[in-house]
CSV table of C-alpha atoms in Angstrom, one decimal:
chain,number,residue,atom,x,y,z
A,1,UNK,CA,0.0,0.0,0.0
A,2,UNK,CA,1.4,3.3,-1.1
A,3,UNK,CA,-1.0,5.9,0.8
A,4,UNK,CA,-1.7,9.3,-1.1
A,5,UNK,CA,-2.5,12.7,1.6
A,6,UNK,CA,-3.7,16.0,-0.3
A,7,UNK,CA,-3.7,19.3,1.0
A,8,UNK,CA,-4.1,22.5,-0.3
A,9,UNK,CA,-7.6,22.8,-1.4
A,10,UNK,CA,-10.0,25.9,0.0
A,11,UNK,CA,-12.1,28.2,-1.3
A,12,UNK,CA,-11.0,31.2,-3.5
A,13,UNK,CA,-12.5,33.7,-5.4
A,14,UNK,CA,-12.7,33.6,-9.8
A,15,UNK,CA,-8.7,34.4,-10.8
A,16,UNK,CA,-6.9,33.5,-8.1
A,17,UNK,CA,-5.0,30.3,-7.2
A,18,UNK,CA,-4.1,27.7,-5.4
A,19,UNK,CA,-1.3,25.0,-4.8
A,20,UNK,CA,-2.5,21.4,-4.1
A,21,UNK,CA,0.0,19.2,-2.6
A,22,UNK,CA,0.0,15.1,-2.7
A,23,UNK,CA,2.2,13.2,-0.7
A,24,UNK,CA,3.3,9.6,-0.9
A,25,UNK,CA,3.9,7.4,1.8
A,26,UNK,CA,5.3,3.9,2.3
A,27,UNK,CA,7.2,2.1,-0.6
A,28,UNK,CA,8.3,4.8,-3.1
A,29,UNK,CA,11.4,3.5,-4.0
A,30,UNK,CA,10.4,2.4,-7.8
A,31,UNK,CA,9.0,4.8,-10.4
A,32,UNK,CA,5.9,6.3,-10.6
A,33,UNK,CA,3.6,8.3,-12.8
A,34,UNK,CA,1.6,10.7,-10.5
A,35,UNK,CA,-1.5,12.5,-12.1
A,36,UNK,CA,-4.9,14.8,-10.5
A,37,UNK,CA,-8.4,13.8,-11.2
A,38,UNK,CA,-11.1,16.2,-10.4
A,39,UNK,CA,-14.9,15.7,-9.7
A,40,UNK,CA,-17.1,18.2,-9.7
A,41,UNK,CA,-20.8,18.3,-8.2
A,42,UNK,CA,-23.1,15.4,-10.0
A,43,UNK,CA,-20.5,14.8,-12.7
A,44,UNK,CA,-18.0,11.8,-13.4
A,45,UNK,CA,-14.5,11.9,-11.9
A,46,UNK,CA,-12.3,13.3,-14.9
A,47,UNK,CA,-8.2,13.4,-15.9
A,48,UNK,CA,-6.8,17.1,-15.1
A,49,UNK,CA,-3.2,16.4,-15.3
A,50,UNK,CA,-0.5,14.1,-14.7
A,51,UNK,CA,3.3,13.7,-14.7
A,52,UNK,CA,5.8,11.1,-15.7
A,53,UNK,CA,8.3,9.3,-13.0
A,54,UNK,CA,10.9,11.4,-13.9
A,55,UNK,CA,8.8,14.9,-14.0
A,56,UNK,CA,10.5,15.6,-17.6
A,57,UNK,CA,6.9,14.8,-19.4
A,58,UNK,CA,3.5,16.2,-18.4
A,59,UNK,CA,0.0,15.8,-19.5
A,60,UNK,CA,-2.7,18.0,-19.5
A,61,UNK,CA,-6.3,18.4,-20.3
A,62,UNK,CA,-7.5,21.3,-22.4
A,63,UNK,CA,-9.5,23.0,-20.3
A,64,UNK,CA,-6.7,23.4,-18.0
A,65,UNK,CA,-4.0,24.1,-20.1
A,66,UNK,CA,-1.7,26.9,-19.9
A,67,UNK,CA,-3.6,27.7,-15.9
A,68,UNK,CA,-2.3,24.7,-14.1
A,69,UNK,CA,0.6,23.5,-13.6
A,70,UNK,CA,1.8,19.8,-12.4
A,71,UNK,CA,5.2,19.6,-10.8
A,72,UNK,CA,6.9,16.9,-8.4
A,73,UNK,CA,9.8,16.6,-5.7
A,74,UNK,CA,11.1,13.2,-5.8
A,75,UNK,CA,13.3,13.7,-3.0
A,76,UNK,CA,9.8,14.1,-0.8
A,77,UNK,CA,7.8,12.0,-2.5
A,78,UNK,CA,5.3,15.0,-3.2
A,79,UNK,CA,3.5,15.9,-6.7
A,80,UNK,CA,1.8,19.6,-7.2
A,81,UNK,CA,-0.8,21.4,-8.4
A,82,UNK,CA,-0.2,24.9,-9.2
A,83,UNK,CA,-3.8,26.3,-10.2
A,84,UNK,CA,-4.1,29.6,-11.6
A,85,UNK,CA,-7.0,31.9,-13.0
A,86,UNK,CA,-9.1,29.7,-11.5
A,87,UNK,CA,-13.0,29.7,-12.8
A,88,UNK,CA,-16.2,28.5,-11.0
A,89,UNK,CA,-16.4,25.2,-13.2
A,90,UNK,CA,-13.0,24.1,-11.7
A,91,UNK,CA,-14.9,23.5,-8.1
A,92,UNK,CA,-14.4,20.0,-7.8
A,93,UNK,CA,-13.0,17.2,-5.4
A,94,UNK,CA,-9.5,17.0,-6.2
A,95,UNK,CA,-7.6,13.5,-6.0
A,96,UNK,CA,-4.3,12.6,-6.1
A,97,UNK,CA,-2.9,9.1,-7.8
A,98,UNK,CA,0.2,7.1,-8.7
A,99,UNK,CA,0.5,4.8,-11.1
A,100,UNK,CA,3.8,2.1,-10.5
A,101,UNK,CA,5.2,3.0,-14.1
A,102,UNK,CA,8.3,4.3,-15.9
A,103,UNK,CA,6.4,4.8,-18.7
A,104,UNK,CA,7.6,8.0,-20.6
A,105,UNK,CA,4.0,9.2,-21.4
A,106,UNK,CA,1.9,9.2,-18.3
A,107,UNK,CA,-1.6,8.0,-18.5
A,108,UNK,CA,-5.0,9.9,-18.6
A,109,UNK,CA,-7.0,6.9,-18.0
A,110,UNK,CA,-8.1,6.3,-14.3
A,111,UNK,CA,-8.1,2.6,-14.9
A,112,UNK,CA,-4.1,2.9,-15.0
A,113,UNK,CA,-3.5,4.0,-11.3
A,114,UNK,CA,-3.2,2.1,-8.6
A,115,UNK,CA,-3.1,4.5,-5.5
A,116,UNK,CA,-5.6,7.1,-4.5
A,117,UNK,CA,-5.6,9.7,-2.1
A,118,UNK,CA,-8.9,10.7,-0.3
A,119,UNK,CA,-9.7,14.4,-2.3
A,120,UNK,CA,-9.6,18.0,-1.3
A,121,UNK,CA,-12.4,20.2,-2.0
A,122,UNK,CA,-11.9,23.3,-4.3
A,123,UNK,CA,-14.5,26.0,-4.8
A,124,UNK,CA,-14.2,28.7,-6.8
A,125,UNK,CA,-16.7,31.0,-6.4
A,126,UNK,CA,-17.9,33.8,-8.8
């Protein structure tokens, strides 16, 4: 078991930002992709973004693209989530996952990940 612990999430007004944080716990010692899914109110979870083992690729969907920004510190075991010019329709539960991989390009599909963190709420509000 490799458990996942978010923090960061709040509530913040249209524009501004947050950082969401993701840390992993227990056996870390091979590579992993590490990616964000978001769910917002009465819709299906969905891929945000998600970074290779090495952080040197990234993946992103377009309606986050060029606002967000994925980063990781292997050395901690943490992933990011820079969010900037934030909109109402990125309120969602925010969760963090790891896929045991050395793949280059890291996967968008949930299916592929094998850890979950418990989510941290984001609202954006208007």
């Amino acid at each position: 078991q490799v458990p996942l612990v978010e923090s960061g999430g709040g509530l913040v007004q249209a524009g501004g930002s947050l950082r969401l944080s993701c840390v992993a716990s227990g056996r870390t010692d091979r590579g992993y992709a590490m990616a964000w899914f978001r769910q917002a109110p009465g819709k299906e979870r969905e891929f945000a973004a998600a970074i290779n083992w090495s952080g040197i690729m990234t993946s992103y969907t377009d309606s986050v693209k060029g606002r967000f920004t994925i980063s990781r510190d292997s050395a901690k075991n943490t992933v990011y989530l820079q969010m900037s010019s934030l909109k109402p329709e990125d309120t969602a539960v925010y969760y963090c996952a790891a896929d045991w991989t050395t793949r280059f390009y890291p996967s968008r599909l949930q299916s592929e990940y094998d850890y979950w963190g418990q989510g941290t709420q984001v609202t954006v509000s208007s």
